[in-house]
XYZ file of C-alpha atoms in Angstrom:
757
model
C 6.968 133.577 -30.964
C 10.451 132.099 -30.600
C 12.521 133.209 -27.640
C 15.535 135.282 -28.670
C 18.963 133.926 -27.762
C 19.434 136.571 -25.095
C 16.244 135.501 -23.311
C 17.199 131.855 -23.100
C 17.945 131.026 -19.485
C 21.338 129.506 -20.099
C 22.638 132.641 -21.855
C 21.001 135.661 -20.198
C 23.716 136.184 -17.621
C 26.523 136.139 -20.131
C 25.165 138.907 -22.310
C 25.592 141.346 -19.423
C 29.168 142.366 -20.280
C 28.373 142.561 -23.991
C 25.480 144.896 -23.221
C 27.910 146.986 -21.188
C 30.198 147.346 -24.207
C 27.266 148.333 -26.407
C 26.224 150.852 -23.770
C 29.585 152.581 -23.986
C 29.219 152.941 -27.758
C 25.733 154.416 -27.388
C 26.935 156.773 -24.671
C 29.632 158.104 -26.967
C 27.040 158.722 -29.692
C 24.799 160.769 -27.375
C 27.236 162.403 -24.972
C 30.135 163.361 -27.267
C 28.375 166.570 -28.409
C 28.807 167.759 -24.824
C 32.232 169.016 -25.785
C 30.534 171.691 -27.873
C 28.904 173.313 -24.867
C 30.805 172.221 -21.778
C 34.449 172.546 -20.876
C 36.077 170.835 -17.919
C 39.462 171.574 -16.426
C 41.352 169.111 -14.252
C 44.052 170.658 -12.137
C 46.960 168.510 -10.957
C 48.902 170.486 -8.387
C 50.439 173.428 -10.176
C 50.008 171.920 -13.632
C 46.800 171.737 -15.625
C 45.596 170.014 -18.744
C 43.817 171.548 -21.705
C 43.687 175.118 -20.427
C 40.328 176.789 -20.919
C 38.950 180.305 -20.675
C 36.686 179.137 -17.816
C 37.366 177.642 -14.390
C 34.425 176.347 -12.341
C 34.556 175.636 -8.601
C 31.687 174.861 -6.209
C 31.674 178.558 -5.243
C 32.439 180.592 -8.371
C 32.620 180.408 -12.139
C 35.537 182.505 -13.386
C 36.018 183.307 -17.077
C 38.703 185.169 -19.020
C 36.987 187.555 -21.478
C 38.145 190.109 -24.052
C 36.816 193.201 -25.813
C 38.455 194.104 -29.129
C 35.939 196.235 -31.073
C 38.454 196.894 -33.915
C 40.469 193.714 -33.749
C 43.905 193.514 -32.141
C 46.561 195.777 -33.641
C 48.858 198.615 -32.504
C 46.858 201.642 -31.462
C 43.531 199.780 -31.423
C 41.538 199.599 -28.140
C 41.789 196.276 -26.308
C 40.492 195.245 -22.913
C 40.756 191.981 -21.003
C 38.976 191.001 -17.833
C 38.192 188.278 -15.339
C 34.444 187.734 -15.030
C 33.540 186.109 -11.684
C 30.060 184.708 -11.133
C 29.514 183.904 -7.440
C 27.219 181.294 -5.965
C 24.558 182.799 -3.632
C 25.974 184.211 -0.350
C 29.610 183.949 -1.557
C 31.789 186.975 -2.323
C 35.286 188.010 -3.405
C 37.117 191.232 -2.549
C 37.951 194.765 -3.728
C 41.478 196.244 -3.832
C 41.044 196.991 -0.095
C 39.332 193.948 1.390
C 38.432 195.709 4.647
C 38.729 194.064 8.052
C 39.487 190.652 6.508
C 40.038 189.062 3.123
C 42.414 189.473 0.199
C 41.971 191.207 -3.161
C 41.874 189.206 -6.380
C 45.293 188.968 -8.061
C 45.802 188.807 -11.850
C 49.123 187.717 -13.364
C 49.071 188.135 -17.153
C 51.190 186.218 -19.657
C 50.813 188.266 -22.851
C 52.581 188.163 -26.228
C 55.381 190.615 -26.918
C 54.084 194.067 -27.659
C 51.125 193.885 -25.246
C 51.168 195.570 -21.818
C 48.361 195.271 -19.252
C 47.501 198.027 -16.773
C 46.174 197.548 -13.251
C 42.589 196.474 -12.620
C 40.017 199.231 -13.074
C 38.180 198.194 -9.918
C 34.391 198.665 -9.910
C 33.096 200.179 -6.682
C 32.253 197.314 -4.301
C 29.479 196.856 -1.803
C 30.000 196.896 1.942
C 29.644 193.389 3.366
C 29.049 192.861 7.063
C 30.468 189.587 8.454
C 29.933 189.319 12.207
C 31.569 192.364 13.764
C 33.737 193.040 10.719
C 33.147 195.101 7.580
C 34.555 194.009 4.232
C 34.500 195.508 0.746
C 33.717 193.057 -2.024
C 31.468 191.705 -4.734
C 28.517 189.343 -4.786
C 26.569 188.133 -7.812
C 28.562 188.746 -11.002
C 31.501 191.131 -11.334
C 33.888 191.883 -14.207
C 37.387 193.086 -13.311
C 38.559 194.941 -16.458
C 42.146 195.641 -17.513
C 43.199 197.929 -20.357
C 45.887 196.508 -22.662
C 48.237 198.715 -24.655
C 49.262 197.211 -27.984
C 52.609 198.623 -29.183
C 54.300 198.577 -32.556
C 56.318 195.529 -31.476
C 53.172 193.384 -31.464
C 52.985 190.505 -33.941
C 50.220 187.875 -34.092
C 50.963 184.178 -34.499
C 51.633 182.858 -38.008
C 48.016 181.717 -38.133
C 46.819 185.194 -37.197
C 45.721 184.321 -33.640
C 46.644 185.703 -30.233
C 47.344 183.436 -27.259
C 46.380 185.199 -24.004
C 47.087 183.500 -20.678
C 46.218 184.467 -17.127
C 47.064 183.101 -13.708
C 44.505 184.369 -11.203
C 43.999 183.848 -7.492
C 41.099 184.943 -5.349
C 39.719 184.445 -1.865
C 36.037 183.503 -1.859
C 34.136 183.749 1.407
C 30.709 183.234 2.881
C 31.349 182.818 6.594
C 34.264 180.495 5.933
C 36.913 181.552 3.401
C 38.505 179.382 0.717
C 41.524 180.446 -1.387
C 41.136 179.462 -5.053
C 43.155 179.946 -8.205
C 42.961 179.133 -11.883
C 44.971 178.979 -15.087
C 43.159 180.574 -18.036
C 43.829 180.606 -21.770
C 42.012 182.585 -24.461
C 42.901 182.282 -28.136
C 41.403 184.977 -30.355
C 41.932 186.012 -33.999
C 43.783 189.311 -34.313
C 41.938 190.579 -37.380
C 38.375 189.969 -36.165
C 36.386 192.419 -34.051
C 35.186 190.907 -30.770
C 32.331 192.712 -29.009
C 30.651 189.755 -27.302
C 31.266 191.195 -23.829
C 30.897 194.889 -24.712
C 27.825 195.366 -22.519
C 29.488 193.900 -19.427
C 32.689 195.897 -19.939
C 30.592 199.058 -20.256
C 28.736 198.178 -17.050
C 32.016 197.550 -15.217
C 33.392 200.932 -16.279
C 30.128 202.593 -15.281
C 30.613 201.135 -11.790
C 34.170 202.495 -11.528
C 34.652 205.710 -9.535
C 35.092 208.955 -11.482
C 38.014 211.255 -10.710
C 36.873 214.764 -9.700
C 39.443 217.331 -10.771
C 37.480 220.224 -9.284
C 37.001 218.611 -5.845
C 39.337 219.257 -2.944
C 39.756 216.938 0.036
C 41.850 217.087 3.177
C 42.372 214.991 6.309
C 43.159 216.488 9.705
C 44.414 214.425 12.629
C 42.340 215.191 15.723
C 43.903 215.783 19.166
C 42.770 212.352 20.436
C 45.351 210.788 18.106
C 43.021 207.970 16.981
C 40.591 209.875 14.731
C 40.749 212.125 11.697
C 38.388 214.666 10.185
C 37.776 214.555 6.430
C 36.506 217.598 4.528
C 35.528 217.474 0.842
C 34.569 220.486 -1.294
C 33.386 220.468 -4.887
C 31.241 217.338 -4.921
C 28.541 217.173 -7.651
C 25.139 218.619 -6.829
C 23.601 215.150 -6.862
C 25.589 214.326 -3.725
C 24.583 217.384 -1.707
C 22.626 216.641 1.492
C 22.952 212.895 0.832
C 24.401 210.208 3.092
C 27.533 208.929 1.344
C 29.421 205.649 1.542
C 33.150 205.838 2.348
C 35.657 203.390 0.819
C 39.285 203.882 1.870
C 41.826 202.458 -0.603
C 44.523 201.938 2.026
C 44.271 198.806 4.143
C 44.890 198.899 7.914
C 44.296 202.658 8.148
C 40.671 203.053 9.186
C 38.418 201.103 11.513
C 36.190 199.748 8.728
C 33.438 198.230 10.897
C 32.852 201.619 12.501
C 31.657 202.954 9.151
C 28.389 201.089 9.719
C 28.164 201.934 13.403
C 27.937 204.991 15.619
C 31.704 205.549 15.920
C 31.866 207.864 12.960
C 29.757 210.782 11.823
C 29.174 212.645 8.578
C 27.445 215.957 7.919
C 27.040 218.722 5.361
C 28.185 222.277 5.977
C 26.592 223.938 2.990
C 28.276 222.256 -0.005
C 31.124 220.828 2.079
C 30.909 217.208 3.186
C 32.595 216.390 6.498
C 33.186 213.176 8.398
C 35.003 212.111 11.546
C 36.585 208.702 11.028
C 38.103 206.362 13.644
C 41.540 204.962 12.813
C 42.436 201.294 12.822
C 44.222 199.591 15.696
C 46.664 198.389 13.014
C 47.493 201.849 11.593
C 51.059 202.847 10.961
C 52.750 206.229 10.765
C 50.885 209.213 9.364
C 51.056 209.216 5.543
C 51.384 212.368 3.471
C 48.231 211.619 1.460
C 45.272 209.216 1.427
C 43.170 207.974 -1.497
C 39.503 207.098 -1.065
C 36.176 206.680 -2.844
C 32.847 208.284 -1.982
C 29.685 206.582 -3.203
C 26.133 207.843 -3.661
C 23.506 205.149 -2.859
C 20.406 204.714 -4.962
C 17.409 206.807 -3.944
C 16.095 205.219 -0.774
C 18.803 202.556 -1.001
C 20.916 201.027 1.740
C 24.403 202.497 2.056
C 25.642 199.317 3.689
C 24.657 196.601 1.253
C 24.305 197.872 -2.319
C 27.012 199.261 -4.624
C 26.520 203.018 -5.136
C 24.873 204.317 -8.293
C 27.585 206.997 -8.579
C 31.069 207.072 -7.113
C 33.985 209.512 -7.101
C 37.657 208.857 -6.454
C 39.478 211.523 -4.471
C 42.799 212.096 -2.782
C 43.642 214.400 0.070
C 46.700 215.453 2.099
C 46.927 214.586 5.789
C 47.511 217.537 8.108
C 48.995 216.932 11.530
C 50.168 213.648 13.011
C 48.097 210.843 14.486
C 49.270 208.507 17.194
C 50.804 205.348 15.714
C 49.247 202.098 16.907
C 51.182 199.498 18.872
C 51.673 196.933 16.097
C 52.787 194.369 18.643
C 49.119 194.124 19.543
C 46.843 192.310 17.128
C 43.320 193.437 16.321
C 40.507 192.248 18.605
C 38.988 190.195 15.779
C 42.316 188.509 15.041
C 42.983 187.936 18.735
C 39.588 186.251 19.114
C 40.266 184.057 16.084
C 43.684 183.038 17.399
C 42.198 182.237 20.805
C 39.514 180.098 19.206
C 42.104 178.241 17.139
C 44.270 177.631 20.173
C 41.282 176.370 22.166
C 40.295 174.084 19.289
C 43.805 172.640 19.039
C 44.049 171.989 22.762
C 40.574 170.514 23.231
C 40.252 168.672 19.920
C 43.602 167.160 18.887
C 42.999 165.353 15.631
C 45.390 162.621 14.502
C 47.466 163.469 11.463
C 47.909 160.850 8.782
C 51.122 158.915 9.138
C 53.425 158.006 6.293
C 54.761 154.881 7.997
C 52.629 152.089 9.389
C 53.493 149.126 11.558
C 53.054 145.636 10.207
C 50.216 144.924 12.629
C 48.427 148.136 11.627
C 48.763 147.313 7.944
C 47.457 143.782 8.488
C 44.486 145.187 10.410
C 43.785 147.554 7.512
C 44.007 144.641 5.077
C 41.482 142.684 7.131
C 39.155 145.701 7.258
C 39.449 146.089 3.482
C 38.700 142.385 2.943
C 35.569 142.487 5.114
C 34.470 145.817 3.631
C 34.805 144.475 0.090
C 32.797 141.391 1.061
C 29.967 143.582 2.420
C 29.897 145.670 -0.769
C 28.105 142.735 -2.430
C 25.051 143.504 -0.296
C 24.653 147.025 -1.680
C 21.360 147.493 -3.618
C 22.840 148.155 -7.060
C 25.676 145.617 -6.768
C 23.458 142.717 -5.800
C 21.723 142.371 -9.210
C 25.125 142.065 -10.933
C 26.235 139.376 -8.518
C 22.908 137.538 -8.814
C 23.057 137.545 -12.608
C 26.628 136.241 -12.597
C 25.739 133.471 -10.167
C 22.902 132.407 -12.460
C 25.497 132.205 -15.222
C 26.834 128.981 -13.741
C 23.846 127.278 -15.334
C 25.500 127.734 -18.715
C 28.423 125.567 -17.737
C 26.403 122.811 -16.079
C 28.938 120.270 -14.857
C 31.880 121.965 -16.564
C 33.839 122.650 -13.393
C 36.881 123.916 -15.273
C 34.843 126.587 -17.099
C 33.197 127.638 -13.836
C 36.533 128.084 -12.118
C 38.063 129.981 -15.038
C 35.109 132.377 -15.085
C 35.361 132.865 -11.340
C 39.026 133.822 -11.592
C 38.405 136.113 -14.571
C 35.613 137.908 -12.686
C 37.901 138.268 -9.661
C 40.665 139.673 -11.871
C 38.282 142.310 -13.260
C 37.218 143.330 -9.745
C 40.736 143.439 -8.272
C 42.339 145.257 -11.216
C 39.540 147.839 -11.180
C 40.039 148.496 -7.464
C 43.804 148.820 -7.954
C 43.281 151.187 -10.906
C 40.911 153.394 -8.888
C 43.332 153.356 -5.965
C 46.297 154.241 -8.178
C 44.458 157.193 -9.727
C 43.357 158.397 -6.282
C 46.883 158.173 -4.847
C 48.425 159.832 -7.921
C 46.019 162.760 -7.800
C 46.568 163.225 -4.068
C 50.331 163.156 -4.614
C 49.867 165.867 -7.267
C 48.151 168.086 -4.693
C 44.473 167.274 -5.219
C 42.258 166.949 -2.130
C 40.366 163.763 -3.033
C 38.975 160.676 -1.362
C 37.093 157.463 -2.115
C 34.263 158.057 -4.553
C 36.039 161.122 -6.005
C 34.920 160.274 -9.542
C 31.273 160.685 -8.498
C 31.941 164.290 -7.526
C 31.913 164.951 -11.291
C 28.353 165.400 -12.616
C 29.430 164.020 -16.014
C 30.552 160.746 -14.415
C 27.209 160.487 -12.603
C 25.378 161.197 -15.874
C 27.429 158.528 -17.647
C 26.591 155.943 -14.994
C 22.899 156.839 -15.215
C 22.997 156.266 -18.970
C 24.862 152.966 -18.527
C 22.331 151.653 -16.008
C 19.456 152.822 -18.212
C 20.744 150.735 -21.120
C 21.395 147.721 -18.904
C 17.899 148.024 -17.413
C 16.298 148.289 -20.857
C 18.188 145.196 -21.988
C 17.227 143.200 -18.915
C 13.586 144.244 -19.397
C 13.689 142.976 -22.999
C 13.258 146.340 -24.748
C 16.219 145.528 -26.988
C 18.422 142.514 -27.609
C 22.058 142.979 -28.396
C 21.882 140.754 -31.465
C 19.256 143.056 -32.990
C 21.173 146.336 -32.670
C 24.810 145.407 -33.370
C 26.481 142.987 -35.752
C 26.574 139.351 -34.693
C 30.341 139.540 -34.480
C 30.060 141.996 -31.589
C 26.943 140.502 -30.029
C 28.588 137.080 -29.803
C 31.833 138.306 -28.300
C 30.779 136.851 -24.972
C 30.425 133.407 -26.507
C 33.829 133.523 -28.197
C 35.545 135.139 -25.209
C 33.773 133.969 -22.037
C 36.726 134.925 -19.868
C 36.654 138.483 -21.213
C 32.918 138.535 -20.541
C 33.518 137.572 -16.907
C 36.378 140.093 -16.568
C 34.229 142.992 -17.850
C 31.453 141.961 -15.466
C 33.924 142.457 -12.634
C 34.803 145.922 -13.914
C 31.113 146.861 -14.094
C 30.524 145.589 -10.557
C 33.278 147.861 -9.208
C 31.918 150.847 -11.160
C 28.525 150.254 -9.565
C 29.985 149.749 -6.095
C 32.264 152.816 -6.144
C 29.721 155.224 -4.544
C 29.520 153.066 -1.434
C 31.677 152.833 1.651
C 30.781 149.636 3.443
C 31.435 148.996 7.132
C 35.150 148.410 7.884
C 36.117 150.165 4.635
C 36.367 153.693 6.052
C 39.260 153.120 8.443
C 41.136 151.002 5.893
C 40.809 153.590 3.116
C 41.794 156.398 5.482
C 44.819 154.331 6.470
C 45.666 153.680 2.821
C 45.951 157.293 1.641
C 48.677 157.997 4.197
C 50.742 154.869 3.429
C 53.518 154.317 0.922
C 52.087 153.444 -2.476
C 52.858 149.711 -2.332
C 51.163 149.239 1.044
C 48.212 151.423 0.051
C 47.600 149.463 -3.152
C 47.682 146.269 -1.070
C 44.590 147.516 0.761
C 42.807 148.145 -2.534
C 43.730 144.583 -3.557
C 42.156 143.366 -0.300
C 38.958 145.279 -1.137
C 38.834 143.595 -4.527
C 39.470 140.150 -3.077
C 36.678 140.655 -0.551
C 34.180 141.732 -3.198
C 35.066 138.878 -5.598
C 35.206 136.214 -2.885
C 31.546 134.998 -2.967
C 31.595 134.400 -6.723
C 34.991 132.686 -6.602
C 33.900 130.428 -3.741
C 30.814 129.282 -5.609
C 32.853 128.652 -8.763
C 35.518 126.610 -6.946
C 33.389 124.691 -4.440
C 30.945 122.435 -6.374
C 28.990 121.682 -3.178
C 27.823 125.300 -3.087
C 26.249 124.876 -6.521
C 23.504 122.783 -4.956
C 22.236 125.943 -3.236
C 21.420 127.480 -6.618
C 18.066 126.604 -8.249
C 18.096 124.556 -11.430
C 17.870 126.353 -14.787
C 14.402 126.909 -16.182
C 11.900 129.404 -17.529
C 11.951 131.200 -14.170
C 15.333 132.685 -15.138
C 13.695 134.844 -17.814
C 11.365 136.277 -15.153
C 14.315 136.771 -12.823
C 16.282 138.568 -15.536
C 13.417 140.988 -16.246
C 12.882 141.585 -12.516
C 16.549 142.615 -12.181
C 15.810 145.557 -14.497
C 13.939 147.353 -11.735
C 16.919 147.668 -9.319
C 18.823 149.154 -12.261
C 16.052 151.700 -12.916
C 15.920 152.463 -9.187
C 19.647 153.215 -9.365
C 18.962 155.592 -12.266
C 16.359 157.406 -10.149
C 18.955 157.816 -7.411
C 21.621 159.071 -9.864
C 19.199 161.665 -11.297
C 18.593 162.838 -7.732
C 22.374 163.108 -7.242
C 22.639 165.243 -10.394
C 19.862 167.426 -8.994
C 21.876 167.937 -5.810
C 25.002 168.819 -7.789
C 23.616 170.967 -10.609
C 20.041 171.836 -9.644
C 16.679 171.028 -11.214
C 17.868 172.119 -14.683
C 20.690 169.581 -14.611
C 18.328 166.799 -13.532
C 15.855 167.708 -16.301
C 18.639 167.754 -18.904
C 19.800 164.302 -17.808
C 16.265 162.894 -17.977
C 15.866 164.277 -21.501
C 19.166 162.715 -22.582
C 18.190 159.364 -21.051
C 14.955 159.546 -23.037
C 16.969 160.050 -26.234
C 19.228 157.159 -25.265
C 16.242 154.843 -24.730
C 14.769 155.961 -28.066
C 18.090 155.239 -29.785
C 18.236 151.728 -28.300
C 14.682 151.074 -29.513
C 15.313 152.548 -32.978
C 18.293 150.250 -33.480
C 16.035 147.227 -32.992
C 14.077 148.135 -36.137
C 14.882 146.996 -39.660
C 15.677 148.603 -42.995
C 15.317 152.298 -43.795
C 13.155 152.936 -40.739
C 16.049 151.917 -38.482
C 18.497 154.286 -40.188
C 16.124 157.253 -40.361
C 14.841 157.016 -36.787
C 18.319 156.430 -35.367
C 19.609 159.458 -37.262
C 16.735 161.621 -36.039
C 17.333 160.564 -32.429
C 21.082 161.258 -32.710
C 20.439 164.712 -34.147
C 17.891 165.470 -31.418
C 20.305 164.229 -28.770
C 23.096 166.379 -30.170
C 20.927 169.493 -30.280
C 19.719 168.792 -26.764
C 23.298 168.419 -25.563
C 24.338 171.700 -27.199
C 21.363 173.491 -25.661
C 21.356 172.032 -22.167
C 24.649 170.177 -21.756
C 26.232 172.991 -19.770
C 23.701 172.482 -16.991
C 25.300 169.072 -16.369
C 28.567 170.668 -15.226
C 27.511 173.959 -13.668
C 27.042 173.980 -9.874
C 23.525 174.269 -8.519
C 22.440 177.911 -8.203
C 21.285 177.198 -4.670
C 23.637 175.717 -2.122
C 23.116 172.073 -1.297
C 22.421 173.120 2.271
C 18.856 173.753 1.218
C 18.214 170.118 2.017
C 19.430 170.564 5.558
C 16.850 170.070 8.265
C 16.309 172.915 10.705
C 18.386 171.213 13.389
C 21.356 170.743 11.056
C 23.754 173.497 10.027
C 26.227 173.556 7.140
C 29.692 172.500 8.313
C 32.767 174.661 8.077
C 36.061 174.457 9.942
C 35.643 177.950 11.494
C 32.085 177.108 12.549
C 33.249 173.894 14.223
C 36.104 175.708 15.980
C 33.776 178.490 17.139
C 31.277 176.049 18.681
C 34.009 174.080 20.450
C 35.561 177.296 21.750
C 32.165 178.100 23.286
C 32.329 174.785 25.140
C 29.582 173.172 23.070
C 29.827 169.565 21.771
C 29.623 169.084 17.996
C 28.403 166.126 15.939
C 29.523 166.168 12.300
C 27.881 164.143 9.529
C 30.286 163.858 6.583
C 27.986 162.901 3.717
C 27.411 163.092 -0.046
C 24.336 162.778 -2.254
C 25.979 159.962 -4.264
C 26.720 157.887 -1.141
C 23.972 155.271 -0.713
C 25.029 154.424 2.847
C 24.933 158.120 3.775
C 21.372 158.519 2.545
C 20.234 155.405 4.391
C 21.737 156.630 7.666
C 20.314 160.126 7.129
C 16.790 158.739 6.822
C 17.046 156.254 9.676
C 19.347 156.791 12.655
C 20.107 160.482 12.095
C 16.456 161.455 11.685
C 15.162 159.338 14.588
C 13.215 161.482 17.036
C 14.836 159.863 20.100
C 18.324 160.431 18.713
C 17.580 164.074 17.887
C 16.073 164.588 21.331
C 19.211 163.150 22.937
C 21.365 165.507 20.877
C 19.241 168.427 22.063
C 19.393 167.252 25.691
C 23.195 167.321 25.573
C 23.207 170.667 23.697
C 25.082 169.101 20.783
C 25.428 171.247 17.653
C 24.668 169.223 14.504
C 26.810 170.028 11.470
C 26.521 168.420 8.035
C 29.581 168.422 5.755
C 28.291 167.893 2.213
C 30.964 166.328 -0.018
C 28.689 165.871 -3.060
C 30.969 168.162 -5.049
C 34.670 168.555 -4.429
C 35.475 170.480 -1.259
C 39.161 170.536 -0.192
C 38.239 171.706 3.319
C 36.081 168.624 3.897
C 38.727 166.349 2.353
C 41.317 167.779 4.730
C 39.014 167.327 7.725
C 38.412 163.694 6.739
C 42.159 163.134 6.442
C 42.667 164.519 9.955
C 40.196 161.892 11.155
C 42.093 159.163 9.308
C 39.371 158.745 6.670
C 39.265 159.301 2.909
C 35.598 158.640 2.084
C 32.081 159.069 3.377
C 30.069 158.380 5.453
C 31.967 159.464 8.556
C 30.287 160.425 11.827
C 32.313 162.085 14.572
C 31.353 163.467 17.983
C 33.617 166.265 19.206
C 33.656 167.761 22.686
C 35.991 170.225 24.416
C 38.665 168.390 26.395
C 37.858 164.992 24.859
C 39.287 162.993 21.988
C 37.082 162.733 18.874
C 34.682 159.757 18.869
C 34.342 158.321 15.348
C 31.248 156.157 14.938
C 30.845 153.257 12.535
C 29.705 153.688 8.932
C 26.300 152.212 9.845
C 25.682 153.692 13.293
C 22.781 152.280 15.258
C 20.640 154.414 17.518
C 22.157 152.684 20.519
C 25.680 153.482 19.321
C 24.803 157.181 19.134
C 23.170 157.112 22.571
C 26.261 155.401 24.040
C 28.555 158.055 22.542
C 26.414 160.848 23.976
C 26.526 159.280 27.430
C 30.312 159.847 27.425
C 29.898 163.641 27.306
């Protein structure tokens, strides 16, 4: 059997870039249907592109929804709402957040003739956080709003309605993160929309019912810091039951006491009474107070579950209570302020500077040059470099061609680094909290790279040859444009290397993001020069060519062997997707890669069989994408901390501050699933029994900051350390400056750092 042109030793290396181009075409064919089932929003500061009805963050999925059972017209019922689906253990807040937190805010931008009312708040659950009590929502909640459509309403000329919403919410677990989103929903005015009818009905069922026949009154007690509440006329279902109390006014009652022994409730016949402690932040005595009483499920927990029935009441306040001294802050706030002050005094972190001395910039350039050079040793970059080096065999003694290819490859590497750096700097200037490797925080980018490496691996293994699946005009582009071939190879090498932060790179990149744009881009140029340097040296120094083996049949074996590092990279990328989106996302990606491999094989066939099988695979891939594509963008249902070992805790800024305020040293591992160096260190130095024992001996708290998906809090913490990418390892101790370890810390380096405590 004759050897195909791609398998001939003198040409195998130079089909690499052509295969890359073919891979992009195949990716488009399989992945483009994703737009039918997945929507992504990129927010740049206060502006956003392609507004959607859904905003997804690592903690919540928020969606603008509508209920128009008779279409949208004057006098017809219309409701809008924000549906918030929380990740496990995260929550947002009710109209009165309790001891801490903020309620969700909705700012509507509606067409003329449409007026939105306030939120019809469902009754929340009581959420205990430390010694505080909050009122909020876990799981999924819909915040409904009734919209009045007046006679002035007119739909668009095309009969549609453009509804926009700006929403902000505070989402908390132990730490709290403010989030916001811009939403747009376009609906036809003359079509009934009942898609969300069930959820709107459930939300209204959870809202408290006004009791016209009930009478409530508050009486200030002689102590001046407590009131007695009496309620008559409650439904029979509530009699003799323990009720949950939800005050609507913030800073009036001591919320945490509702779950403790500081307040009491009782029944005097059909009258419900309670003695309630007032907040240390209370103001003057109001004339009236609004509140909600909730009836828990039979045998249910008053503290943790929303009530099955709830009633909204209002009562006058009789007498005067003693106003609190508002110059004094609450004990919880005082403790938090003390902890923050202690953290600032014992752990001063350097802020990024916007001006850098010449010597500092030159040092950063040198670090970038060395870091780029070391990137060539990364597992998935090495096969690309090896294949390109073997490509010198094609030129033989043609020194001019070798040098031209070397420069073209270097240009592809350097321009790609500068492009990545420019995008990173632009997004940070627009307000985004991003760092090196930011593109791999998108599951779709990871999925695209997995598909690219799958196709490259299949080609290297000989499953398909480019000349058999595309026209000769495209397959032979590399022969007609060898410099373009070399340039694209450089681009591919940078794409493969982007998940990695090599030694010396971390400090340089952290330096770069705080510099003026021209100086920062100079560091990215240095990274590109360092990565391209080995190939350029070999191409320009003929003496180095003698180190390379002579061309021969062994190159075919070498080419096929290089397929396995590519497949190993695919395994790693599927694991990354699993960390980001869960087991369903990983399974969906594997299924799509199977379709992609089948498509590449089908295109190698001839005649009608080729067309029919390729069409069947494309249809199957499209259906698969419609059915499962959303799992590639949705966050994992279980927090990534599930991977954490028992000795490691999930990092948060408040957690770090709390431990330092207690006088305990803290070691933070800033990591990400897509960072190869991070995973290597996690499985070697950071899991070594001697290292862990030394941490325990010095009572060091181990925190792991997982940056697999975007997390502005982690990005900000990295910036304070002068870094913009992972891995970063820092040892913090009260009264001492932070000790930042190298990107590849040895066991001895960790032991030496601990000896300084």
